[in-house]
Coordinates of C-alpha atoms in Angstrom, one line a residue:
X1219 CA 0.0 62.3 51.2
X1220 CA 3.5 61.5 49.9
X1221 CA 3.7 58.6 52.4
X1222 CA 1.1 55.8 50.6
X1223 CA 3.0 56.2 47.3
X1224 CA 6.7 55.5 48.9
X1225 CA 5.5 52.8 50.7
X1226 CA 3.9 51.3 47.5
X1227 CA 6.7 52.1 45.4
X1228 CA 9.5 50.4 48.5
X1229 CA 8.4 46.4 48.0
X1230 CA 9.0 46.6 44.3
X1231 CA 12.4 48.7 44.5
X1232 CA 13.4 45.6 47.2
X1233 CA 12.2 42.9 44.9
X1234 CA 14.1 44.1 42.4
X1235 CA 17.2 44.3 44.4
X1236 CA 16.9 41.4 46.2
X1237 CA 20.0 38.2 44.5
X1238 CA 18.2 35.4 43.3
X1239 CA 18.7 31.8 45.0
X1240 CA 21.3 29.9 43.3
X1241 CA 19.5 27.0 43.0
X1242 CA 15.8 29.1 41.8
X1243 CA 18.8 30.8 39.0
X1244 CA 20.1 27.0 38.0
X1245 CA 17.0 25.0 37.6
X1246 CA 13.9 26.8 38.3
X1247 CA 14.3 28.6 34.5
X1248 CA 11.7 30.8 35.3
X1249 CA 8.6 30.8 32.5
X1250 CA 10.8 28.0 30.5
X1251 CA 8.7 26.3 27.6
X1252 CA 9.8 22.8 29.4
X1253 CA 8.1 24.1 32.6
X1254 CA 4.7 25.1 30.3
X1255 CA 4.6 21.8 28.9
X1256 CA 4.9 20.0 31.8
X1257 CA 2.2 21.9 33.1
X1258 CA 4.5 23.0 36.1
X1259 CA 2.6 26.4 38.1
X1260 CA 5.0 29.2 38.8
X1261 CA 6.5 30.1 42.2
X1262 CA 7.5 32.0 44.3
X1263 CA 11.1 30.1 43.4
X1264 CA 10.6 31.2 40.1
X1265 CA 10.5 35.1 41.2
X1266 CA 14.0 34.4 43.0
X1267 CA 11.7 34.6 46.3
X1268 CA 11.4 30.7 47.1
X1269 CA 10.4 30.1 51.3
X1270 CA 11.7 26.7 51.4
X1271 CA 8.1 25.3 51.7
X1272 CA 5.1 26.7 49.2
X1273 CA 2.7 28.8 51.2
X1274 CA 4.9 29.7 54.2
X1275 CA 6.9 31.9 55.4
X1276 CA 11.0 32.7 55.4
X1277 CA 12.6 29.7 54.3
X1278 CA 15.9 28.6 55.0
X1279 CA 18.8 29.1 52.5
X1280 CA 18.8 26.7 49.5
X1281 CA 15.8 25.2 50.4
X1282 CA 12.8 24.5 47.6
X1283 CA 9.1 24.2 47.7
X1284 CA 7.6 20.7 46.4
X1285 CA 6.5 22.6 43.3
X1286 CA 9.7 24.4 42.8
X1287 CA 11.4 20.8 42.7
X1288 CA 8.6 19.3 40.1
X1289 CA 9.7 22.4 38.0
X1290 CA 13.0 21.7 38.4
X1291 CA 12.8 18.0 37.6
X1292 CA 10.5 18.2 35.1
X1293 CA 13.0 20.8 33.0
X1294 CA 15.8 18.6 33.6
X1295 CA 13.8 15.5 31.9
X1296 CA 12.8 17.7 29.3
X1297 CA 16.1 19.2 28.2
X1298 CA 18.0 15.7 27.6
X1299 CA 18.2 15.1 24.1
X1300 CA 15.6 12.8 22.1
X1301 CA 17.1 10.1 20.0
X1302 CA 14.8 9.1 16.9
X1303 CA 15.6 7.6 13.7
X1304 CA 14.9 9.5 10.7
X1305 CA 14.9 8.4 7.1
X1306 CA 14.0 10.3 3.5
X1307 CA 11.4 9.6 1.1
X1308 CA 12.3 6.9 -1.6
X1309 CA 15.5 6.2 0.6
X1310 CA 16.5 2.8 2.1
X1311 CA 19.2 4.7 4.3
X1312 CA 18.0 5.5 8.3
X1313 CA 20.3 7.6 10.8
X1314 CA 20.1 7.8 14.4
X1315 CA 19.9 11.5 15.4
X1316 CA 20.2 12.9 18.6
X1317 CA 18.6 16.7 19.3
X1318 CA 16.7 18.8 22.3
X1319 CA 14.5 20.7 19.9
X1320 CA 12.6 20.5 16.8
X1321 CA 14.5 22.9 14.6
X1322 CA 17.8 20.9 15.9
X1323 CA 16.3 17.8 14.6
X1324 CA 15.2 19.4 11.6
X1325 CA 18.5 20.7 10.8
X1326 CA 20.9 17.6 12.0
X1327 CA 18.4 15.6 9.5
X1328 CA 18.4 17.9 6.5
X1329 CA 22.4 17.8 6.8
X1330 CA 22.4 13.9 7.1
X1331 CA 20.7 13.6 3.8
X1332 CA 22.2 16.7 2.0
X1333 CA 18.8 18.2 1.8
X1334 CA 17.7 22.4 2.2
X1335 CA 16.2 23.6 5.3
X1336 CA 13.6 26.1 4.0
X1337 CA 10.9 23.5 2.9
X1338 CA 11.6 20.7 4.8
X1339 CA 9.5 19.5 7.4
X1340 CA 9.5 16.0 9.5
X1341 CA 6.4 13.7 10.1
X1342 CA 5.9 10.2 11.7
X1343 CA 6.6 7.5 9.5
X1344 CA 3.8 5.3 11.3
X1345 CA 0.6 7.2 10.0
X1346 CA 2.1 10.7 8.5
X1347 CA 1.2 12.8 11.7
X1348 CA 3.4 16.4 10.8
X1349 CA 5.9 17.4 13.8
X1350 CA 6.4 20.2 15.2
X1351 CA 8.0 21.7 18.3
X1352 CA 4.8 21.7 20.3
X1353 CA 4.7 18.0 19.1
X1354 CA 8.3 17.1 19.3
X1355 CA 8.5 16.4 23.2
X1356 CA 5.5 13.8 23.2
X1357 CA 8.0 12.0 20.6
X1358 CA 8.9 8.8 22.2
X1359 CA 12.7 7.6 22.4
X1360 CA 14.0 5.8 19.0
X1361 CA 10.7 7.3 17.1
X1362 CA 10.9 6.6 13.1
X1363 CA 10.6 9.7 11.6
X1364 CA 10.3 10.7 7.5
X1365 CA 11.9 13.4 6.4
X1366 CA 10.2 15.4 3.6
X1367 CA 11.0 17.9 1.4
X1368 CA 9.3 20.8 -0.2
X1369 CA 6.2 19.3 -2.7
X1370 CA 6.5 15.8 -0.7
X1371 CA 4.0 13.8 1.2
X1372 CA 3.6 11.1 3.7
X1373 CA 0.3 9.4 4.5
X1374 CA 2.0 6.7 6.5
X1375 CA 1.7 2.8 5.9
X1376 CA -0.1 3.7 3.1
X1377 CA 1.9 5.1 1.0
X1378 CA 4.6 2.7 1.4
X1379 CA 2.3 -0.5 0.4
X1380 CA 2.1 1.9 -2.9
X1381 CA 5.4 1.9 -3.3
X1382 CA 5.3 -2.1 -2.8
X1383 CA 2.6 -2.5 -5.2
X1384 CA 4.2 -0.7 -7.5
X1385 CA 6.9 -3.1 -8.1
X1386 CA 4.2 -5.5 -9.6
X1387 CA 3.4 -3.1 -12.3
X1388 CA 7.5 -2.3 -13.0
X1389 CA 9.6 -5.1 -11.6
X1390 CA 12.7 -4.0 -10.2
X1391 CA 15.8 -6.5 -10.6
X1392 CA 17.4 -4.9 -7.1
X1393 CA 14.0 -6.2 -5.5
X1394 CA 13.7 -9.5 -7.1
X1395 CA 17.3 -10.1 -5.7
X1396 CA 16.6 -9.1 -2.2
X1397 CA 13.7 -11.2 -2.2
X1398 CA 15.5 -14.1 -3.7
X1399 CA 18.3 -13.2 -1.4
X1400 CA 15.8 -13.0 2.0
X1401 CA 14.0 -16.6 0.7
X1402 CA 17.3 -18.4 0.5
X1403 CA 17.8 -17.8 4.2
X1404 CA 13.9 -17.7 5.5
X1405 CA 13.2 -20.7 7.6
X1406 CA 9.6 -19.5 8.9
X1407 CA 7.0 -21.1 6.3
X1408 CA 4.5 -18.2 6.4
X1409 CA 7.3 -15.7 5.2
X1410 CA 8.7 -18.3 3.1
X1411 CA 5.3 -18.2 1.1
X1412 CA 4.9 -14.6 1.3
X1413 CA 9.1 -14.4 -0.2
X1414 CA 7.7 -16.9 -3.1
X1415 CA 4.4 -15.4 -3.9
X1416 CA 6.7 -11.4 -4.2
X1417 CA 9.2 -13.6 -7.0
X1418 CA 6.5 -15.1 -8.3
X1419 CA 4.7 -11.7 -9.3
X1420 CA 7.5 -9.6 -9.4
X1421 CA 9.5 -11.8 -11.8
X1422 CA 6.4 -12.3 -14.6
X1423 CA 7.3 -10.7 -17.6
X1424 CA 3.9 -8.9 -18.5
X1425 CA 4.7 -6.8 -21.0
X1426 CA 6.7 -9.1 -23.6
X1427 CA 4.5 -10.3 -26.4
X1428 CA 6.0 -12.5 -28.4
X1429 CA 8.2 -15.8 -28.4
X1430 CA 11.4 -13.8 -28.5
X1431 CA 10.7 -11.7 -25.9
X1432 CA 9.4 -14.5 -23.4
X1433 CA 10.3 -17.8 -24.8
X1434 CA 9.6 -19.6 -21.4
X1435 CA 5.7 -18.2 -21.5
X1436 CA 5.2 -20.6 -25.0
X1437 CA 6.8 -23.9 -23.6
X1438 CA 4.4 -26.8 -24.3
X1439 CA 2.5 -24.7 -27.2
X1440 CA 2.4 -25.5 -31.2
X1441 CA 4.9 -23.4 -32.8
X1442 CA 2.1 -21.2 -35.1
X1443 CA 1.5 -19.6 -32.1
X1444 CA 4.2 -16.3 -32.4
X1445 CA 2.5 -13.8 -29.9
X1446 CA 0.2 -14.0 -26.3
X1447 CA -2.6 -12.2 -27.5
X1448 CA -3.1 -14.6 -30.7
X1449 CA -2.8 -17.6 -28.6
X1450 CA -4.8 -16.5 -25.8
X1451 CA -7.6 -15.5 -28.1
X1452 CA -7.8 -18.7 -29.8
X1453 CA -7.9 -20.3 -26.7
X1454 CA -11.2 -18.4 -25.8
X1455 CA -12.6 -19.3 -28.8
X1456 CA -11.4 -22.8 -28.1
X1457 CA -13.5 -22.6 -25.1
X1458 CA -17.1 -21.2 -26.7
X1459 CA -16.7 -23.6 -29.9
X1460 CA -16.3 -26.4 -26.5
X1461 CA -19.4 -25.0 -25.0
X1462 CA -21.7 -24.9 -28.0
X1463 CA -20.2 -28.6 -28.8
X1464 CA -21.6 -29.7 -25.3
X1465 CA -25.0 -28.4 -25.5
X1466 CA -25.7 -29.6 -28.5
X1467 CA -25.1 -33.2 -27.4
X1468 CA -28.6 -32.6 -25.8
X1469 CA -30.3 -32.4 -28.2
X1470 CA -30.5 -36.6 -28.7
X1471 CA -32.3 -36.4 -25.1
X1472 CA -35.3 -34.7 -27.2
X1473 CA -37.8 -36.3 -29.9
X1474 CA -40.1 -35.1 -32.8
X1475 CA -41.1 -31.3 -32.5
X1476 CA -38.9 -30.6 -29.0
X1477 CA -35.7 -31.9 -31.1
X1478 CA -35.9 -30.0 -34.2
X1479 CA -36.7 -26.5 -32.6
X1480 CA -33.5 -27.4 -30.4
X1481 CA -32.0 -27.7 -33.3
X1482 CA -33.1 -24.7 -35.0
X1483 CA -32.0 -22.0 -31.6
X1484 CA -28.4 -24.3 -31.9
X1485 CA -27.8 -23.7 -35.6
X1486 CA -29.0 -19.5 -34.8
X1487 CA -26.5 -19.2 -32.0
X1488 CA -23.9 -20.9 -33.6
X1489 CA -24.2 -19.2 -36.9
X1490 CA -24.0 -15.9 -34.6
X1491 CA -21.1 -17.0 -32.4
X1492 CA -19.4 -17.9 -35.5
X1493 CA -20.3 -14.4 -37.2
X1494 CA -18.3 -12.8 -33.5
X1495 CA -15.4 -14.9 -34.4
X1496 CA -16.4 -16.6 -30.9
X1497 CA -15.7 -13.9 -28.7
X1498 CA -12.1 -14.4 -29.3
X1499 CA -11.8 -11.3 -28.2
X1500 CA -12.5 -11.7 -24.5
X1501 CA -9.1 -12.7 -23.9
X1502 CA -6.9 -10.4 -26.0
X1503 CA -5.6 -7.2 -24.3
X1504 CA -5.1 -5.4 -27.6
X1505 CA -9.0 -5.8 -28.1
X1506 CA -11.2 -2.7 -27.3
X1507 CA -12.1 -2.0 -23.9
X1508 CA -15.7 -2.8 -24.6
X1509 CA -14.9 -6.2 -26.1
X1510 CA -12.2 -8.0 -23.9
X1511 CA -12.5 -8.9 -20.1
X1512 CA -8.8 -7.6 -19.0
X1513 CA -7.3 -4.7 -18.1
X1514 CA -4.6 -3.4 -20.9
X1515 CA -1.5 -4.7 -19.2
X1516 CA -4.2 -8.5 -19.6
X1517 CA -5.3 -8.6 -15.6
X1518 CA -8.2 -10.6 -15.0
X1519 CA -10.5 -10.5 -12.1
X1520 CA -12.7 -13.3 -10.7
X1521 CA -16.4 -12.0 -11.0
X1522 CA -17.8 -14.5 -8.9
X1523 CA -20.0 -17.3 -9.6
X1524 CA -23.0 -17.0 -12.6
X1525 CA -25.5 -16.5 -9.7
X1526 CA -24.1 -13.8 -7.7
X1527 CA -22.7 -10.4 -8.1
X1528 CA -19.0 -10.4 -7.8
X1529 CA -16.0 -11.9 -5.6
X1530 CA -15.9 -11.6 -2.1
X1531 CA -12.6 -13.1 -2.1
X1532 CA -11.0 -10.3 -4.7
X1533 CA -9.3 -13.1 -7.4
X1534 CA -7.7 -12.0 -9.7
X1535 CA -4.8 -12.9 -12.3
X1536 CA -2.5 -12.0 -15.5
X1537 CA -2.1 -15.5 -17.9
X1538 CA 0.0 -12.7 -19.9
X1539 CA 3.3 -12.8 -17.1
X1540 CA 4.2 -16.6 -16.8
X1541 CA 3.9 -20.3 -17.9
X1542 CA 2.7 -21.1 -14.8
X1543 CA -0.3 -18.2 -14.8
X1544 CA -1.2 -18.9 -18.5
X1545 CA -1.8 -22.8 -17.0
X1546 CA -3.8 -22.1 -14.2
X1547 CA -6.2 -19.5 -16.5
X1548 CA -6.9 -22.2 -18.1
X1549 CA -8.5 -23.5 -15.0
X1550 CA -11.0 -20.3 -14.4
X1551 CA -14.7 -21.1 -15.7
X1552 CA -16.2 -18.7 -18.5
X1553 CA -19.8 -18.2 -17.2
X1554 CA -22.9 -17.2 -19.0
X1555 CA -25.3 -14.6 -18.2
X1556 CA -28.9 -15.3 -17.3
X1557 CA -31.7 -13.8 -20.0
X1558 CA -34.7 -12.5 -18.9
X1559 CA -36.5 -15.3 -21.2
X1560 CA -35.2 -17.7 -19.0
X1561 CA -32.5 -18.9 -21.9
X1562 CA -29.1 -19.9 -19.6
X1563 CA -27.4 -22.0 -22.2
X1564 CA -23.2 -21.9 -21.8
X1565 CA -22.3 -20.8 -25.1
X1566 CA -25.2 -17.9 -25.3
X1567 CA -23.9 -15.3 -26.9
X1568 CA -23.9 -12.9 -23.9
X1569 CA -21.2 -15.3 -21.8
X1570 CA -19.1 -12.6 -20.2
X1571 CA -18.3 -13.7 -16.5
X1572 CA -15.1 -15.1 -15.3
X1573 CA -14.9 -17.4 -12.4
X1574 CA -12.1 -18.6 -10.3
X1575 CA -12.5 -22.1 -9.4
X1576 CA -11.1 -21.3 -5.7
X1577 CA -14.3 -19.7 -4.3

């Protein structure tokens, strides 16, 4: 009776006592995470018990099963160090840094950039995709990583086209320089006109107003004209008065009844159009949002052609920022809008559309 549980008891006292192959001690790592990862089994090299061949008998010192040696392999790949590139939010600076685990990374990056631990956390730079040490040994070699801190975020490309576009809205000498500085030296033409179109916005000085403050915007204009808003406004009515002046000139097309009632709905509209001070208005920023056609900052989109709904091609433009924009406003159509009676006339009091003429 006392016989079953000594021999029972015996293998486990031996296993316990048996030394563990060097080479099973070295680079078999028993239940390692490298060895989970790679998806290695365990063997009887891991248990310090390795045959030499998996599924036979007594093996011969120092030798290793075929699984034993995937294990070992594997482990070896998986421990050399990952070199990525990691850069901070709102920071131009990159460093090349060098680590076997996430929490190494972590902590060589927070230390480049003089940042806290607690809070930090690092996520792809390409589409914002959070790390972490499950994650970090899929990380391919020289990987661009972003290093955020606690209330940051990362959604990838983009946020950093926000960033880009935000230097439209606040123009940043350091950026206009770099570009200038990038142009001077481009020789490919399609970056060459990508360079000139980024000076070209970024250096348009949207929010001055009047002749002091952008004295190049008024070149070529009569010298009553002290602010943007009072010139562009005239120049809107300058375009209604021009519309109402052209359809009238049909009116000597007409005879006896047709002629005068022509007459009559000409001198109607007119007298109304002249009551709205022409719609003036359309063009100046400073107007009520229900009464102008621009943004605040005086953006313009393209609303397509009279008889269609919008844009597919997304123009859009600020006469406010440059000489050169102010100019080539001049060149976008002011469309009418179609009645239900039928009554299209340019000039109608309901004209609201603008139309680029590149379509």
């Amino acid at each position: 009776m006392t016989t079953g549980p000594a021999r029972a008891s015996a293998p486990a006292r031996l296993r316990a006592s048996t030394p563990v192959p060097a080479h099973a001690r070295s680079s078999a790592l028993p239940s390692c995470a490298c060895a989970r990862l790679a998806g290695v089994p365990s063997c009887a090299c891991a248990r310090g018990v390795c045959s030499g061949r998996a599924g036979s008998g007594p093996g011969r010192p120092g030798a290793r099963c075929s699984a034993c040696r995937r294990r070992a392999a594997m482990c070896a790949v998986l421990r050399q160090p990952k070199a990525v590139r990691i850069r901070a939010l709102h920071s131009s600076r990159k460093f090349g840094v060098a680590a076997r685990s996430y929490e190494e990374l972590l902590r060589k990056g927070c230390l480049r950039f003089q940042v806290p631990v607690p809070g930090s956390r690092l996520c792809l730079y390409e589409d914002g995709t959070e790390v972490t040490e499950d994650y970090f040994p899929g990380i391919p070699d020289d990987a661009e990583l972003l290093l955020l801190t606690a209330g940051q975020t990362w959604q990838g490309y983009v946020s950093d086209l926000g960033r880009f576009l935000s230097v439209f809205q606040e123009p940043h000498s350091a950026v206009i320089q770099a570009a200038r500085q990038l142009l001077a030296d481009e020789q490919a033409p399609l970056r060459q006109k990508l360079l000139a179109d980024l000076l070209h916005n970024a250096s348009q000085n949207i929010a001055a107003e009047t002749r002091e403050q952008d004295p190049p915007w008024f070149e070529g204009l009569e010298s009553r004209f002290r602010n943007k808003c009072g010139y562009l406004r005239h120049s809107c009515e300058s375009r209604i008065r021009g519309y109402l002046r052209e359809v009238s000139a049909y009116a000597s097309v007409l005879g006896g009844e047709a002629q005068e009632e022509y007459r009559r709905i000409l001198d109607a509209m007119g007298q109304k159009l002249k009551d709205l001070r022409y719609h003036g208005s359309y063009f100046d920023r400073k107007a009520p949002a229900g009464v102008r056609l621009c943004t605040p900052e005086g953006w313009f989109s393209c609303q397509g052609p009279f008889d269609l709904d919008g844009c597919t091609s997304k123009h859009s433009i600020n006469p406010y920022g440059s000489r050169e924009s102010r100019v080539l406003f001049s060149t976008w159509n002011l469309d009418h809008v179609a009645h239900r009676s039928g009554f299209n006339m340019q000039g109608e009091c309901g004209l609201h559309g603008l139309c680029s003429e590149v379509l």
